[in-house]
Coordinates of N, CA and C in Angstrom, one line a residue:
X1 N 240.5 -39.4 158.5 CA 240.8 -38.0 157.9 C 239.5 -37.5 157.3
X2 N 239.3 -36.2 157.6 CA 238.1 -35.5 157.1 C 238.2 -35.1 155.7
X3 N 237.2 -35.4 154.8 CA 237.3 -35.0 153.5 C 236.7 -33.6 153.2
X4 N 236.9 -33.1 152.1 CA 236.4 -31.7 151.8 C 234.9 -31.6 151.8
X5 N 234.2 -32.7 151.4 CA 232.7 -32.7 151.4 C 232.2 -32.6 152.8
X6 N 232.8 -33.4 153.7 CA 232.4 -33.3 155.1 C 232.6 -31.9 155.7
X7 N 233.7 -31.3 155.4 CA 233.9 -29.9 155.9 C 232.9 -29.0 155.3
X8 N 232.7 -29.1 154.0 CA 231.7 -28.1 153.4 C 230.3 -28.3 154.0
X9 N 229.8 -29.5 154.1 CA 228.5 -29.7 154.6 C 228.4 -29.4 156.1
X10 N 229.5 -29.7 156.9 CA 229.4 -29.3 158.3 C 229.4 -27.8 158.5
X11 N 230.1 -27.1 157.6 CA 230.0 -25.6 157.6 C 228.6 -25.1 157.4
X12 N 227.8 -25.8 156.5 CA 226.4 -25.5 156.3 C 225.6 -25.7 157.6
X13 N 225.9 -26.9 158.3 CA 225.3 -27.2 159.5 C 225.6 -26.1 160.6
X14 N 226.8 -25.6 160.6 CA 227.2 -24.6 161.5 C 226.5 -23.3 161.2
X15 N 226.3 -23.0 159.9 CA 225.5 -21.8 159.5 C 224.0 -21.9 160.1
X16 N 223.5 -23.1 160.1 CA 222.1 -23.4 160.6 C 222.2 -23.2 162.2
X17 N 223.3 -23.6 162.8 CA 223.4 -23.4 164.2 C 223.5 -22.0 164.6
X18 N 224.1 -21.2 163.8 CA 224.2 -19.7 164.0 C 222.8 -19.1 163.8
X19 N 222.0 -19.6 162.9 CA 220.6 -19.1 162.8 C 219.9 -19.4 164.1
X20 N 220.0 -20.6 164.6 CA 219.4 -20.9 165.9 C 219.8 -19.9 167.0
X21 N 221.1 -19.7 167.1 CA 221.6 -18.8 168.1 C 221.0 -17.4 167.9
X22 N 220.9 -16.9 166.7 CA 220.4 -15.6 166.4 C 218.9 -15.5 166.8
X23 N 218.2 -16.6 166.9 CA 216.8 -16.7 167.3 C 216.7 -17.0 168.8
X24 N 217.8 -17.0 169.5 CA 217.9 -17.3 170.9 C 217.5 -18.7 171.2
X25 N 217.8 -19.6 170.2 CA 217.6 -21.1 170.4 C 219.0 -21.7 170.7
X26 N 219.0 -22.9 171.3 CA 220.3 -23.6 171.5 C 220.9 -23.8 170.1
X27 N 222.1 -23.3 169.9 CA 222.7 -23.3 168.6 C 223.2 -24.7 168.0
X28 N 222.2 -25.4 167.5 CA 222.5 -26.7 166.9 C 221.9 -26.6 165.5
X29 N 222.6 -27.1 164.5 CA 222.2 -27.1 163.1 C 222.4 -28.4 162.5
X30 N 221.6 -28.7 161.4 CA 221.8 -30.0 160.7 C 221.4 -29.8 159.2
X31 N 222.1 -30.5 158.4 CA 221.7 -30.6 157.0 C 221.7 -32.1 156.6
X32 N 220.8 -32.4 155.7 CA 220.7 -33.7 155.1 C 221.1 -33.6 153.7
X33 N 222.0 -34.5 153.3 CA 222.6 -34.5 151.9 C 222.4 -35.9 151.3
X34 N 221.9 -35.8 150.0 CA 221.7 -37.0 149.2 C 222.4 -36.8 147.8
X35 N 223.3 -37.7 147.5 CA 224.0 -37.5 146.2 C 224.7 -36.2 146.0
X36 N 225.2 -35.7 147.1 CA 226.0 -34.5 147.1 C 225.2 -33.2 147.1
X37 N 223.9 -33.3 147.2 CA 223.0 -32.1 147.3 C 222.3 -32.1 148.6
X38 N 222.2 -30.8 149.1 CA 221.4 -30.6 150.4 C 219.9 -30.8 150.0
X39 N 219.3 -31.7 150.8 CA 217.8 -32.0 150.6 C 217.0 -31.5 151.8
X40 N 217.7 -31.2 152.9 CA 217.0 -30.8 154.1 C 217.9 -30.0 155.0
X41 N 217.3 -29.0 155.6 CA 218.1 -28.2 156.6 C 217.2 -28.0 157.8
X42 N 217.9 -27.7 158.9 CA 217.2 -27.4 160.1 C 218.1 -26.9 161.2
X43 N 217.5 -26.1 162.1 CA 218.2 -25.6 163.3 C 217.2 -25.7 164.4
X44 N 217.7 -25.8 165.6 CA 216.8 -25.9 166.8 C 215.7 -24.8 166.7
X45 N 214.5 -25.1 167.0 CA 213.4 -24.2 167.0 C 212.4 -24.6 168.1
X46 N 212.9 -25.2 169.2 CA 212.0 -25.6 170.2 C 211.2 -24.5 170.9
X47 N 211.9 -23.4 171.1 CA 211.3 -22.2 171.8 C 210.3 -21.5 170.8
X48 N 210.7 -21.3 169.6 CA 209.9 -20.5 168.7 C 208.6 -21.3 168.4
X49 N 208.7 -22.6 168.2 CA 207.6 -23.5 167.8 C 206.8 -24.0 169.1
X50 N 207.4 -23.7 170.2 CA 206.9 -24.3 171.5 C 206.6 -25.8 171.3
X51 N 207.7 -26.4 170.9 CA 207.7 -27.9 170.5 C 209.0 -28.5 170.9
X52 N 208.9 -29.4 171.9 CA 210.2 -30.0 172.4 C 210.8 -31.0 171.4
X53 N 210.1 -31.3 170.3 CA 210.6 -32.2 169.2 C 211.2 -31.4 168.1
X54 N 211.2 -30.1 168.1 CA 211.7 -29.3 167.0 C 213.2 -29.1 167.0
X55 N 213.9 -30.3 167.1 CA 215.4 -30.3 167.0 C 215.8 -30.2 165.6
X56 N 217.0 -29.7 165.4 CA 217.6 -29.5 164.1 C 217.5 -30.7 163.2
X57 N 217.9 -31.9 163.7 CA 217.9 -33.1 162.9 C 216.5 -33.5 162.4
X58 N 215.5 -33.4 163.3 CA 214.2 -33.7 163.0 C 213.6 -32.8 161.9
X59 N 213.9 -31.5 162.1 CA 213.4 -30.5 161.1 C 214.1 -30.8 159.7
X60 N 215.3 -31.1 159.7 CA 216.0 -31.5 158.4 C 215.5 -32.7 157.8
X61 N 215.2 -33.7 158.6 CA 214.6 -35.0 158.1 C 213.2 -34.7 157.5
X62 N 212.4 -33.9 158.2 CA 211.0 -33.6 157.7 C 211.1 -32.8 156.4
X63 N 212.0 -31.9 156.3 CA 212.2 -31.1 155.1 C 212.6 -32.0 153.9
X64 N 213.6 -32.9 154.2 CA 214.1 -33.8 153.2 C 213.0 -34.8 152.7
X65 N 212.3 -35.3 153.7 CA 211.2 -36.3 153.3 C 210.1 -35.6 152.5
X66 N 209.8 -34.4 152.8 CA 208.7 -33.7 152.1 C 209.2 -33.3 150.7
X67 N 210.5 -32.8 150.6 CA 211.0 -32.4 149.3 C 211.2 -33.5 148.4
X68 N 211.5 -34.7 148.9 CA 211.7 -35.9 148.1 C 210.5 -36.7 147.9
X69 N 209.5 -36.4 148.7 CA 208.2 -37.3 148.7 C 208.5 -38.7 149.1
X70 N 209.4 -38.8 150.1 CA 209.8 -40.2 150.5 C 209.8 -40.3 152.0
X71 N 209.3 -41.4 152.6 CA 209.4 -41.6 154.0 C 210.7 -42.1 154.5
X72 N 211.5 -42.7 153.6 CA 212.8 -43.2 153.9 C 213.9 -42.4 153.1
X73 N 215.1 -42.3 153.6 CA 216.1 -41.5 153.0 C 217.4 -42.4 152.8
X74 N 217.3 -43.5 152.2 CA 218.5 -44.4 152.1 C 219.6 -43.7 151.3
X75 N 220.8 -43.8 151.7 CA 221.9 -43.1 151.0 C 222.2 -41.7 151.5
X76 N 221.3 -41.2 152.3 CA 221.4 -39.8 152.8 C 222.5 -39.7 153.9
X77 N 223.1 -38.6 154.0 CA 224.1 -38.3 155.1 C 223.5 -37.1 155.9
X78 N 223.5 -37.2 157.2 CA 223.1 -36.1 158.1 C 224.4 -35.5 158.7
X79 N 224.5 -34.2 158.6 CA 225.6 -33.5 159.2 C 225.0 -32.7 160.3
X80 N 225.4 -32.8 161.5 CA 224.8 -32.1 162.6 C 226.0 -31.6 163.6
X81 N 225.7 -30.5 164.2 CA 226.8 -29.9 165.0 C 226.9 -30.5 166.3
X82 N 226.0 -31.3 166.8 CA 226.1 -31.9 168.1 C 225.6 -33.4 167.9
X83 N 226.2 -34.3 168.7 CA 225.8 -35.7 168.7 C 224.3 -35.8 168.9
X84 N 223.6 -36.5 168.0 CA 222.2 -36.6 168.2 C 221.7 -37.2 169.5
X85 N 220.6 -36.7 170.0 CA 220.0 -37.3 171.2 C 219.2 -38.6 170.8
X86 N 218.6 -39.2 171.8 CA 217.9 -40.5 171.5 C 216.8 -40.3 170.5
X87 N 216.0 -39.2 170.7 CA 214.9 -38.9 169.8 C 215.4 -38.8 168.4
X88 N 216.4 -38.0 168.2 CA 216.9 -37.7 166.8 C 217.6 -38.9 166.2
X89 N 218.4 -39.6 167.0 CA 219.0 -40.9 166.6 C 218.0 -41.9 166.1
X90 N 216.9 -42.0 166.9 CA 215.9 -42.9 166.5 C 215.2 -42.5 165.2
X91 N 215.0 -41.2 165.0 CA 214.4 -40.7 163.8 C 215.3 -41.0 162.6
X92 N 216.6 -40.7 162.8 CA 217.6 -41.0 161.7 C 217.6 -42.4 161.3
X93 N 217.5 -43.3 162.3 CA 217.4 -44.7 162.0 C 216.2 -45.1 161.3
X94 N 215.0 -44.6 161.7 CA 213.7 -44.9 161.1 C 213.8 -44.3 159.6
X95 N 214.4 -43.2 159.4 CA 214.5 -42.7 158.1 C 215.5 -43.4 157.2
X96 N 216.3 -44.3 157.8 CA 217.3 -45.1 157.1 C 218.4 -44.3 156.5
X97 N 218.8 -43.2 157.2 CA 219.9 -42.4 156.9 C 221.2 -43.3 156.9
X98 N 222.0 -43.2 155.9 CA 223.1 -44.1 155.8 C 224.3 -43.7 156.7
X99 N 224.5 -42.4 156.8 CA 225.7 -42.0 157.6 C 225.3 -40.7 158.4
X100 N 225.9 -40.6 159.6 CA 225.6 -39.5 160.4 C 227.0 -38.9 160.8
X101 N 227.2 -37.6 160.6 CA 228.5 -37.0 160.9 C 228.1 -35.9 161.9
X102 N 228.8 -35.9 163.0 CA 228.6 -34.8 164.0 C 229.9 -34.2 164.4
X103 N 229.8 -32.9 164.9 CA 230.9 -32.1 165.3 C 231.4 -32.5 166.7
X104 N 230.6 -32.4 167.7 CA 231.1 -32.6 169.0 C 230.1 -33.5 169.8
X105 N 230.6 -34.2 170.7 CA 229.8 -35.1 171.6 C 228.9 -34.3 172.5
X106 N 227.8 -35.0 172.9 CA 226.9 -34.4 173.9 C 226.9 -35.3 175.1
X107 N 227.7 -35.1 176.1 CA 227.8 -36.0 177.3 C 226.5 -36.1 178.1
X108 N 225.6 -35.2 178.0 CA 224.4 -35.3 178.8 C 223.2 -35.9 178.0
X109 N 223.2 -35.9 176.7 CA 222.0 -36.4 176.0 C 222.5 -37.3 174.7
X110 N 223.7 -37.3 174.4 CA 224.2 -38.0 173.2 C 223.8 -39.5 173.2
X111 N 223.2 -39.9 172.1 CA 222.7 -41.3 172.0 C 223.5 -42.1 170.9
X112 N 224.6 -41.6 170.4 CA 225.3 -42.3 169.4 C 226.7 -42.7 169.8
X113 N 227.2 -42.1 170.9 CA 228.5 -42.5 171.4 C 228.6 -42.3 172.9
X114 N 228.0 -41.1 173.4 CA 228.2 -40.7 174.8 C 227.4 -41.6 175.8
X115 N 226.1 -41.7 175.6 CA 225.2 -42.4 176.5 C 224.6 -43.7 175.9
X116 N 224.7 -43.8 174.6 CA 224.1 -45.0 173.9 C 224.7 -45.1 172.5
X117 N 224.3 -46.1 171.8 CA 224.8 -46.4 170.5 C 223.7 -46.7 169.5
X118 N 222.7 -45.9 169.5 CA 221.5 -46.1 168.8 C 221.8 -46.4 167.3
X119 N 222.6 -45.6 166.7 CA 222.8 -45.7 165.2 C 223.6 -46.9 164.8
X120 N 224.3 -47.6 165.8 CA 225.2 -48.7 165.4 C 224.8 -50.0 166.2
X121 N 223.8 -50.0 166.9 CA 223.4 -51.1 167.7 C 223.1 -52.3 166.8
X122 N 223.7 -53.4 167.0 CA 223.6 -54.6 166.2 C 222.2 -55.2 166.3
X123 N 221.5 -54.9 167.3 CA 220.1 -55.5 167.4 C 219.1 -54.8 166.5
X124 N 219.4 -53.7 166.0 CA 218.5 -53.0 165.1 C 218.6 -53.5 163.7
X125 N 217.5 -53.3 162.9 CA 217.5 -53.8 161.5 C 218.2 -52.8 160.6
X126 N 218.5 -51.5 161.1 CA 219.2 -50.6 160.3 C 220.3 -49.9 161.1
X127 N 221.5 -49.9 160.6 CA 222.6 -49.2 161.2 C 223.2 -48.2 160.3
X128 N 223.6 -47.1 160.8 CA 224.3 -46.1 160.0 C 225.8 -46.1 160.4
X129 N 226.6 -45.6 159.5 CA 228.0 -45.4 159.8 C 228.0 -44.0 160.4
X130 N 229.0 -43.8 161.3 CA 229.1 -42.5 162.0 C 230.6 -42.0 161.8
X131 N 230.6 -40.7 161.8 CA 231.9 -40.0 161.8 C 231.7 -38.8 162.8
X132 N 232.6 -38.7 163.7 CA 232.5 -37.6 164.7 C 233.8 -36.7 164.7
X133 N 233.6 -35.5 165.1 CA 234.7 -34.6 165.3 C 235.0 -33.6 164.2
X134 N 234.1 -33.6 163.2 CA 234.3 -32.6 162.1 C 233.9 -31.2 162.5
X135 N 234.8 -30.3 162.5 CA 234.7 -29.0 163.0 C 234.2 -28.9 164.5
X136 N 234.7 -29.8 165.3 CA 234.3 -29.9 166.7 C 234.6 -28.7 167.5
X137 N 235.7 -28.1 167.3 CA 236.1 -26.9 168.0 C 235.2 -25.7 167.8
X138 N 234.8 -25.5 166.5 CA 233.9 -24.5 166.2 C 232.5 -24.7 166.8
X139 N 232.0 -25.9 166.7 CA 230.7 -26.2 167.3 C 230.7 -26.1 168.8
X140 N 231.7 -26.6 169.4 CA 231.8 -26.5 170.9 C 231.9 -25.1 171.4
X141 N 232.6 -24.3 170.6 CA 232.8 -22.9 171.0 C 231.4 -22.1 170.9
X142 N 230.7 -22.4 169.8 CA 229.4 -21.8 169.6 C 228.5 -22.1 170.8
X143 N 228.5 -23.4 171.2 CA 227.6 -23.8 172.3 C 228.1 -23.2 173.6
X144 N 229.4 -23.2 173.9 CA 229.9 -22.6 175.1 C 229.6 -21.1 175.2
X145 N 229.8 -20.4 174.1 CA 229.5 -19.0 174.1 C 228.0 -18.7 174.4
X146 N 227.1 -19.5 173.8 CA 225.7 -19.3 174.0 C 225.3 -19.6 175.4
X147 N 225.8 -20.7 176.0 CA 225.4 -21.0 177.4 C 226.0 -20.0 178.4
X148 N 227.2 -19.6 178.1 CA 227.9 -18.6 178.9 C 227.1 -17.3 179.0
X149 N 226.5 -16.9 177.8 CA 225.7 -15.7 177.8 C 224.4 -15.8 178.5
X150 N 223.9 -17.0 178.6 CA 222.7 -17.3 179.3 C 222.9 -17.3 180.9
X151 N 224.1 -17.6 181.3 CA 224.5 -17.6 182.7 C 225.0 -16.3 183.1
X152 N 225.0 -15.3 182.2 CA 225.5 -14.0 182.6 C 227.0 -13.8 182.6
X153 N 227.7 -14.8 182.0 CA 229.2 -14.6 181.8 C 229.5 -13.8 180.6
X154 N 230.8 -13.6 180.4 CA 231.2 -12.8 179.3 C 231.7 -13.7 178.1

């Protein structure tokens, strides 16, 4: 069962995804939370920054690390609107994020459930707990609408 905090923070991640959409970026957003406070935010900016690594999760991790003055984020929770890719899942693991919550799966790039299990692989020295499906319908619709508009659909 989804708790109120998960819903509140996922709504903030969806707000970030909408910012990305408004910038003509793939609408994915993320927030990093520590002790109930947002310490990092991000939305996809790969086009604007001309940087294939400017994913929402990485930007949120960078902001959190800078604001906290810490290379590791133990105890932090990442809320993201799409299942993290291999790059982002690896970064979340390196940052020692405790929990990752995502809205909808990514069957083409998802590295946490769809194509791999980076965050929970027992061979790694750090594993995060995962929760999926929080506000999945809203996130999936945002992505569908964005890509439909790119293909000239209504």
